[in-house]
Coordinates of C-alpha atoms and ligand atoms in Angstrom, one line a residue:
X1 CA 49.4 -35.9 -6.4
X2 CA 50.1 -34.3 -9.7
X3 CA 50.6 -30.6 -9.9
X4 CA 47.4 -30.0 -11.9
X5 CA 45.3 -31.8 -9.3
X6 CA 47.0 -29.9 -6.5
X7 CA 46.2 -26.6 -8.2
X8 CA 42.6 -27.7 -8.7
X9 CA 42.2 -28.5 -5.0
X10 CA 43.8 -25.3 -4.0
X11 CA 41.4 -23.5 -6.3
X12 CA 38.4 -25.3 -4.7
X13 CA 39.5 -24.4 -1.2
X14 CA 39.9 -20.8 -2.2
X15 CA 36.4 -20.8 -3.7
X16 CA 35.0 -22.0 -0.4
X17 CA 37.0 -20.1 2.1
X18 CA 38.4 -16.9 0.7
X19 CA 36.3 -16.0 -2.3
X20 CA 35.5 -12.6 -0.8
X21 CA 39.2 -11.8 -0.4
X22 CA 39.9 -13.3 -3.7
X23 CA 37.5 -11.0 -5.5
X24 CA 38.9 -8.0 -3.7
X25 CA 42.4 -8.7 -4.9
X26 CA 41.6 -10.1 -8.3
X27 CA 43.2 -7.2 -10.1
X28 CA 46.6 -7.4 -8.3
X29 CA 46.6 -11.2 -8.2
X30 CA 45.8 -11.4 -11.9
X31 CA 48.8 -9.2 -12.6
X32 CA 51.0 -11.3 -10.4
X33 CA 49.7 -14.5 -12.0
X34 CA 50.7 -13.1 -15.4
X35 CA 54.2 -12.4 -14.1
X36 CA 54.4 -15.9 -12.5
X37 CA 53.2 -17.5 -15.8
X38 CA 55.9 -15.5 -17.6
X39 CA 58.5 -16.9 -15.4
X40 CA 57.2 -20.5 -15.9
X41 CA 55.8 -20.9 -12.4
X42 CA 52.2 -20.5 -13.3
X43 CA 49.6 -21.6 -10.8
X44 CA 52.1 -22.5 -8.1
X45 CA 53.3 -19.0 -7.5
X46 CA 49.9 -17.5 -8.1
X47 CA 48.4 -19.5 -5.2
X48 CA 51.2 -18.4 -2.9
X49 CA 51.0 -14.7 -3.8
X50 CA 47.3 -14.7 -3.5
X51 CA 47.6 -16.0 0.1
X52 CA 49.9 -13.2 1.0
X53 CA 47.8 -10.5 -0.7
X54 CA 44.8 -11.7 1.2
X55 CA 46.6 -11.3 4.4
X56 CA 47.8 -7.9 3.6
X57 CA 44.1 -7.0 3.0
X58 CA 43.2 -7.9 6.5
X59 CA 45.7 -5.7 8.0
X60 CA 45.2 -2.7 5.8
X61 CA 41.6 -1.6 6.0
X62 CA 41.2 -0.1 9.5
X63 CA 41.3 3.4 8.4
X64 CA 37.9 3.4 6.7
X65 CA 36.3 1.9 9.7
X66 CA 36.9 5.0 11.8
X67 CA 35.4 7.2 9.1
X68 CA 32.3 5.2 9.1
X69 CA 31.9 5.6 12.9
X70 CA 32.3 9.3 12.8
X71 CA 29.6 9.9 10.2
X72 CA 27.1 8.2 12.5
X73 CA 26.5 5.1 10.4
X74 CA 26.5 1.7 11.9
X75 CA 30.0 0.6 12.7
X76 CA 31.2 -2.5 11.0
X77 CA 33.0 -3.5 14.2
X78 CA 35.8 -5.1 12.3
X79 CA 38.3 -4.9 9.5
X80 CA 37.2 -7.8 7.5
X81 CA 36.9 -8.4 3.8
X82 CA 33.1 -8.3 3.6
X83 CA 32.0 -6.7 0.3
X84 CA 30.6 -3.2 0.9
X85 CA 27.0 -4.0 -0.1
X86 CA 26.9 -7.0 2.1
X87 CA 28.6 -5.1 4.9
X88 CA 26.1 -2.3 4.9
X89 CA 23.2 -4.8 4.9
X90 CA 24.6 -6.5 7.9
X91 CA 25.3 -3.3 9.7
X92 CA 21.7 -2.1 9.1
X93 CA 20.5 -5.2 10.8
X94 CA 22.9 -4.9 13.7
X95 CA 21.6 -1.4 14.2
X96 CA 18.0 -2.6 14.3
X97 CA 18.7 -5.4 16.7
X98 CA 19.2 -3.2 19.7
X99 CA 17.8 -5.6 22.4
X100 CA 18.4 -9.1 20.9
X101 CA 17.1 -12.3 22.4
X102 CA 20.1 -14.3 23.3
X103 CA 20.5 -18.1 23.4
X104 CA 22.5 -19.2 26.4
X105 CA 25.9 -20.4 25.5
X106 CA 28.9 -21.7 27.5
X107 CA 31.7 -22.0 25.1
X108 CA 35.1 -20.7 24.1
X109 CA 35.2 -18.5 21.1
X110 CA 38.1 -16.7 19.2
X111 CA 38.3 -13.4 17.5
X112 CA 38.7 -13.8 13.8
X113 CA 39.3 -10.1 12.8
X114 CA 41.6 -7.3 13.4
X115 CA 40.7 -4.5 15.9
X116 CA 37.4 -6.0 16.7
X117 CA 35.3 -3.8 19.0
X118 CA 34.3 -5.0 22.4
X119 CA 31.2 -3.1 23.4
X120 CA 29.3 -2.4 26.6
X121 CA 25.9 -3.1 25.1
X122 CA 24.6 -5.1 22.0
X123 CA 24.3 -1.9 19.9
X124 CA 26.7 -0.6 17.3
X125 CA 26.6 2.9 19.0
X126 CA 27.4 1.5 22.4
X127 CA 30.7 2.5 24.0
X128 CA 33.8 0.5 22.9
X129 CA 35.6 -0.9 26.0
X130 CA 38.4 -2.6 24.1
X131 CA 39.6 -3.8 20.8
X132 CA 40.8 -7.3 20.2
X133 CA 42.9 -9.0 17.5
X134 CA 42.7 -12.3 15.7
X135 CA 43.1 -15.3 18.0
X136 CA 42.0 -13.6 21.2
X137 CA 40.1 -16.1 23.3
X138 CA 36.9 -15.3 25.1
X139 CA 34.1 -17.1 26.9
X140 CA 30.7 -16.7 25.2
X141 CA 27.6 -16.8 27.4
X142 CA 25.0 -15.6 25.0
X143 CA 24.4 -15.7 21.2
X144 CA 22.2 -14.0 18.7
X145 CA 22.6 -13.7 15.0
X146 CA 24.3 -10.4 15.3
X147 CA 25.6 -10.1 18.8
X148 CA 27.4 -12.4 21.2
X149 CA 27.6 -11.8 24.9
X150 CA 31.2 -12.6 26.1
X151 CA 33.2 -12.4 29.3
X152 CA 36.2 -10.2 28.9
X153 CA 38.4 -9.4 31.9
X154 CA 35.7 -10.8 34.2
X155 CA 33.0 -8.5 32.8
X156 CA 30.2 -8.9 30.4
X157 CA 30.5 -7.3 27.0
X158 CA 29.2 -7.7 23.5
X159 CA 30.9 -8.4 20.2
X160 CA 29.5 -8.8 16.7
X161 CA 28.8 -12.6 16.3
X162 CA 30.1 -12.7 12.7
X163 CA 33.7 -12.2 13.8
X164 CA 33.8 -14.9 16.4
X165 CA 34.6 -18.5 15.7
X166 CA 34.6 -21.6 17.8
X167 CA 37.8 -22.9 16.1
X168 CA 41.0 -21.2 16.7
X169 CA 41.9 -19.1 13.7
X170 CA 45.5 -19.0 12.3
X171 CA 47.4 -16.4 14.4
X172 CA 49.7 -13.9 12.9
X173 CA 51.6 -13.3 16.1
X174 CA 54.6 -15.3 15.0
X175 CA 55.2 -13.1 12.0
X176 CA 54.3 -9.9 13.7
X177 CA 56.7 -10.5 16.6
X178 CA 59.6 -10.8 14.3
X179 CA 59.3 -7.2 13.4
X180 CA 60.3 -6.6 9.9
X181 CA 57.3 -7.6 7.8
X182 CA 54.1 -7.2 9.8
X183 CA 51.0 -8.0 7.8
X184 CA 53.0 -9.6 5.0
X185 CA 53.3 -13.1 6.5
X186 CA 51.2 -16.1 7.1
X187 CA 51.6 -19.4 8.7
X188 CA 51.5 -22.5 6.5
X189 CA 51.3 -26.1 7.6
X190 CA 51.8 -29.4 5.8
X191 CA 49.0 -30.5 3.6
X192 CA 48.6 -34.2 4.1
X193 CA 47.7 -34.6 0.4
X194 CA 51.0 -33.3 -0.8
X195 CA 53.3 -35.9 -2.4
X196 CA 55.5 -37.6 0.3
X197 CA 53.7 -35.8 3.1
X198 CA 52.6 -39.2 4.4
X199 CA 56.2 -40.2 5.0
X200 CA 56.6 -37.4 7.6
X201 CA 56.1 -38.3 11.2
X202 CA 56.3 -34.9 12.9
X203 CA 54.3 -32.2 11.2
X204 CA 52.0 -30.4 13.6
X205 CA 54.2 -27.2 13.4
X206 CA 53.8 -24.3 11.1
X207 CA 56.2 -22.5 8.8
X208 CA 55.8 -18.8 8.0
X209 CA 55.6 -17.5 4.5
X210 CA 56.9 -13.9 4.2
X211 CA 56.2 -11.7 1.3
X212 CA 58.7 -9.1 0.1
X213 CA 57.6 -5.5 -0.3
X214 CA 58.5 -2.8 -2.7
X215 CA 59.1 -2.5 -6.4
X216 CA 62.0 -5.0 -6.6
X217 CA 59.9 -8.1 -6.0
X218 CA 61.4 -11.2 -7.7
X219 CA 58.4 -13.5 -7.6
X220 CA 60.5 -16.3 -6.2
X221 CA 60.1 -18.0 -2.8
X222 CA 63.2 -19.2 -1.0
X223 CA 62.7 -21.8 1.7
X224 CA 65.1 -20.9 4.5
X225 CA 65.4 -24.0 6.8
X226 CA 67.3 -23.5 10.1
X227 CA 68.7 -26.9 10.7
X228 CA 67.5 -28.9 13.7
X229 CA 65.2 -27.5 16.4
X230 CA 62.4 -30.1 16.7
X231 CA 62.0 -31.4 20.2
X232 CA 61.6 -35.1 20.3
X233 CA 62.7 -35.5 16.7
X234 CA 65.7 -37.7 17.5
X235 CA 63.5 -40.5 18.9
X236 CA 61.4 -40.9 15.8
X237 CA 62.4 -42.6 12.6
X238 CA 61.4 -41.9 9.0
X239 CA 62.1 -43.7 5.8
X240 CA 65.4 -42.6 4.1
X241 CA 64.1 -42.9 0.6
X242 CA 60.5 -42.5 -0.7
X243 CA 60.7 -45.9 -2.4
X244 CA 62.0 -47.7 0.8
X245 CA 65.5 -48.4 -0.7
X246 CA 68.5 -48.2 1.7
X247 CA 70.9 -45.3 2.0
X248 CA 73.8 -45.4 -0.3
X249 CA 76.3 -43.4 1.8
X250 CA 77.1 -43.4 5.5
X251 CA 76.8 -40.3 7.6
X252 CA 74.9 -39.8 10.8
X253 CA 72.9 -42.7 9.5
X254 CA 74.9 -45.7 8.2
X255 CA 74.8 -46.8 4.6
X256 CA 72.3 -49.6 4.1
X257 CA 69.8 -48.3 6.6
X258 CA 66.3 -47.8 5.3
X259 CA 65.2 -45.5 8.2
X260 CA 66.9 -42.5 9.8
X261 CA 66.2 -40.1 12.6
X262 CA 63.3 -37.9 11.7
X263 CA 65.3 -34.9 12.6
X264 CA 68.3 -34.8 14.9
X265 CA 69.1 -32.3 17.7
X266 CA 72.3 -31.2 16.0
X267 CA 75.8 -30.8 17.4
X268 CA 77.2 -28.5 20.1
X269 CA 79.9 -25.9 19.2
X270 CA 83.2 -26.1 21.0
X271 CA 82.1 -23.1 23.1
X272 CA 78.9 -24.9 24.2
X273 CA 76.4 -23.2 21.9
X274 CA 73.9 -25.6 20.4
X275 CA 74.0 -25.8 16.6
X276 CA 70.3 -25.1 16.4
X277 CA 70.7 -21.7 17.9
X278 CA 73.3 -20.6 15.4
X279 CA 71.5 -22.1 12.4
X280 CA 68.4 -20.1 13.5
X281 CA 70.5 -16.9 13.8
X282 CA 71.9 -17.4 10.2
X283 CA 68.4 -18.2 9.0
X284 CA 66.9 -15.0 10.4
X285 CA 69.7 -12.8 9.0
X286 CA 69.3 -14.5 5.6
X287 CA 65.5 -14.0 5.7
X288 CA 65.9 -10.3 6.2
X289 CA 68.5 -9.9 3.5
X290 CA 66.4 -11.9 1.0
X291 CA 63.2 -9.9 1.7
X292 CA 65.2 -6.7 1.2
X293 CA 66.4 -8.1 -2.1
X294 CA 62.8 -8.8 -3.2
X295 CA 62.6 -12.6 -2.5
X296 CA 59.7 -14.1 -0.7
X297 CA 60.8 -16.3 2.2
X298 CA 59.4 -19.5 3.6
X299 CA 60.8 -19.7 7.1
X300 CA 60.6 -23.2 8.4
X301 CA 61.6 -22.4 11.9
X302 CA 61.6 -19.1 13.9
X303 CA 62.0 -20.3 17.4
X304 CA 63.9 -23.0 19.3
X305 CA 61.2 -25.6 18.5
X306 CA 59.1 -26.2 15.5
X307 CA 57.3 -29.6 15.1
X308 CA 58.4 -30.3 11.6
X309 CA 60.7 -33.2 10.7
X310 CA 63.1 -33.2 7.8
X311 CA 60.5 -34.7 5.4
X312 CA 57.8 -32.2 6.5
X313 CA 60.2 -29.4 5.9
X314 CA 61.2 -30.8 2.5
X315 CA 57.6 -31.3 1.4
X316 CA 56.7 -27.7 2.5
X317 CA 59.5 -26.4 0.4
X318 CA 58.5 -28.6 -2.5
X319 CA 55.1 -27.2 -2.6
X320 CA 55.5 -23.6 -1.5
X321 CA 59.1 -22.6 -2.6
X322 CA 61.3 -22.3 -5.6
X323 CA 64.3 -23.5 -3.8
X324 CA 65.2 -25.0 -0.4
X325 CA 68.3 -24.0 1.7
X326 CA 68.9 -26.0 4.9
X327 CA 71.5 -24.3 7.1
X328 CA 73.8 -26.5 9.2
X329 CA 77.2 -26.5 10.8
X330 CA 79.3 -29.7 10.6
X331 CA 80.3 -31.8 13.6
X332 CA 84.1 -31.6 13.0
X333 CA 86.3 -29.2 15.1
X334 CA 88.8 -28.1 12.5
X335 CA 87.1 -25.0 11.2
X336 CA 87.4 -26.6 7.8
X337 CA 85.2 -24.2 6.0
X338 CA 81.8 -24.2 4.2
X339 CA 80.5 -26.9 1.8
X340 CA 77.2 -28.3 0.6
X341 CA 76.0 -31.9 0.6
X342 CA 76.1 -32.9 -3.0
X343 CA 74.3 -35.9 -4.6
X344 CA 76.4 -39.1 -4.4
X345 CA 77.6 -40.4 -7.7
X346 CA 75.9 -43.7 -7.2
X347 CA 73.8 -44.9 -10.2
X348 CA 70.9 -46.4 -8.2
X349 CA 70.6 -43.1 -6.3
X350 CA 70.8 -40.8 -9.2
X351 CA 68.2 -42.8 -11.1
X352 CA 65.8 -42.9 -8.2
X353 CA 62.9 -40.3 -8.3
X354 CA 62.7 -37.6 -7.3
X355 CA 66.5 -37.5 -7.2
X356 CA 66.8 -38.4 -10.9
X357 CA 64.8 -35.4 -12.1
X358 CA 66.3 -32.9 -9.7
X359 CA 69.9 -33.7 -8.7
X360 CA 71.5 -31.4 -11.2
X361 CA 69.3 -28.5 -9.9
X362 CA 70.5 -29.3 -6.4
X363 CA 74.1 -29.0 -7.6
X364 CA 73.4 -25.8 -9.4
X365 CA 71.9 -24.3 -6.2
X366 CA 74.8 -25.6 -4.1
X367 CA 77.4 -24.3 -6.4
X368 CA 75.7 -20.9 -6.5
X369 CA 75.6 -20.7 -2.7
X370 CA 79.3 -21.7 -2.4
X371 CA 80.2 -19.0 -5.0
X372 CA 78.3 -16.5 -3.0
X373 CA 80.0 -17.4 0.2
X374 CA 83.4 -17.4 -1.5
X375 CA 82.6 -13.9 -2.9
X376 CA 82.3 -12.4 0.6
X377 CA 85.4 -14.2 1.9
X378 CA 83.9 -17.2 3.7
X379 CA 86.4 -20.0 4.0
X380 CA 85.5 -23.1 1.9
X381 CA 86.2 -26.8 2.5
X382 CA 87.9 -28.4 -0.5
X383 CA 85.8 -27.6 -3.6
X384 CA 82.8 -26.8 -1.5
X385 CA 81.0 -30.1 -1.9
X386 CA 80.7 -33.4 0.0
X387 CA 78.6 -36.2 -1.4
X388 CA 75.9 -37.4 1.0
X389 CA 72.7 -39.3 0.7
X390 CA 70.3 -37.2 2.8
X391 CA 66.6 -37.5 3.6
X392 CA 66.2 -33.9 2.4
X393 CA 67.8 -34.6 -1.0
X394 CA 65.9 -37.9 -1.3
X395 CA 62.5 -36.2 -1.2
X396 CA 63.2 -32.8 -2.8
X397 CA 61.4 -31.8 -6.0
X398 CA 62.7 -28.2 -6.1
X399 CA 66.4 -27.2 -6.1
X400 CA 67.5 -28.1 -2.6
X401 CA 70.7 -28.3 -0.5
X402 CA 71.9 -28.9 2.9
X403 CA 74.7 -26.3 3.3
X404 CA 77.2 -26.7 6.1
X405 CA 78.4 -23.1 6.6
X406 CA 81.1 -24.0 9.1
X407 CA 81.8 -26.5 12.0
X408 CA 82.1 -26.7 15.8
X409 CA 85.2 -24.5 15.7
X410 CA 83.8 -21.8 13.4
X411 CA 83.3 -18.2 14.5
X412 CA 79.6 -17.6 15.0
X413 CA 79.6 -14.1 16.2
X414 CA 77.0 -11.6 14.9
X415 CA 79.5 -10.3 12.4
X416 CA 80.3 -13.8 11.1
X417 CA 76.6 -14.7 10.9
X418 CA 76.0 -11.5 9.0
X419 CA 78.7 -12.3 6.5
X420 CA 77.2 -15.7 5.9
X421 CA 73.9 -14.1 5.3
X422 CA 75.4 -11.8 2.7
X423 CA 77.2 -14.7 1.0
X424 CA 74.1 -16.9 0.9
X425 CA 71.9 -14.1 -0.4
X426 CA 74.4 -13.4 -3.1
X427 CA 74.3 -17.1 -3.9
X428 CA 70.5 -17.1 -4.2
X429 CA 70.8 -14.1 -6.7
X430 CA 73.4 -16.0 -8.7
X431 CA 71.2 -19.1 -8.8
X432 CA 68.1 -17.2 -10.1
X433 CA 70.3 -15.1 -12.3
X434 CA 69.2 -11.7 -11.0
Ligands
ZN501 ZN1 73.2 -29.9 11.4

């Protein structure tokens, strides 16, 4: 799909689903859009930032709720982004409906709000027995327009119907549990309409988009992709090149092959540690350092398993990030040093899209990361490059590299990981020129 079409579709979805949030944050978003436009990113960044702003709004409006309760007005029973006029109308109705007729229900429902009140009776002045967050699952036994009867901890309670859904809402627990950026992150999945998305075979997992805070925001999204960590990925094959042509270099997949492992499990360090554990450690350190420096971060993986193959990861980065850094350790045992996988100097490969339009950007990013690593004293292999025809490179439409920050024999202590994080973050700054 062309970028313009994508933007239009994104706009339509927003109109349908998040118009209320949208209006609330128009002022800020407008400002950010202007910044994005100035940096040449236009609608792409605008959409991303709007998503994050909307999520911030959900987390940030609890204070007012308590004030409303204390003044004796109807409680909104939620945090949500309902416009004030509409909210007071709804609450007036809730207050009137003190003994509602309930339709019998027997279904699972989910809370789609933050700090949603669980009350002992279907009245907004009834005692609050508990407060639930988004994603909490309940059994609903009765329904009216304003109140639902639910079973919570084996007892009957009442919750405002408008904040319950029958489909599971996107949870924010992944982001919240990581500690540093509560309320500024949101899960993102692969949109099947995105270009090349249909070439992915494993894509039910979610990445998490983190938004930097503070006055030093850069307006750039860095995709941090902890290599490997997709259970079952090595038994699935995907096409090496979007156009079906064979691989031009040999690596873990031989030259001439047209399909490759969708995502491999990675190597094991000489001390027995799986590569995927260490790439994740480096990714988490890098994420924190980039956020601190004002970059937004698209984290592909935050646990031992995310169901996203190499193509899914690449397409997510293509559509949501300004560059893509996949972190790996090589399978040699010589502690040979860091390098990135550069684009092979093979005419057919460099003339194949999207490689043709982007390979020089990939090299610019790779060279910047290597310079950053060198600057903090990380050992380098040769000139910091090794040419390789990779699935990631073959599908990337943003600056994108696989960087091998060491090998099986490399030190992967916390200190070493921290040093790599500093070097890579320096490299990102060099790449964006700030
Ligand atoms: Zn690897």
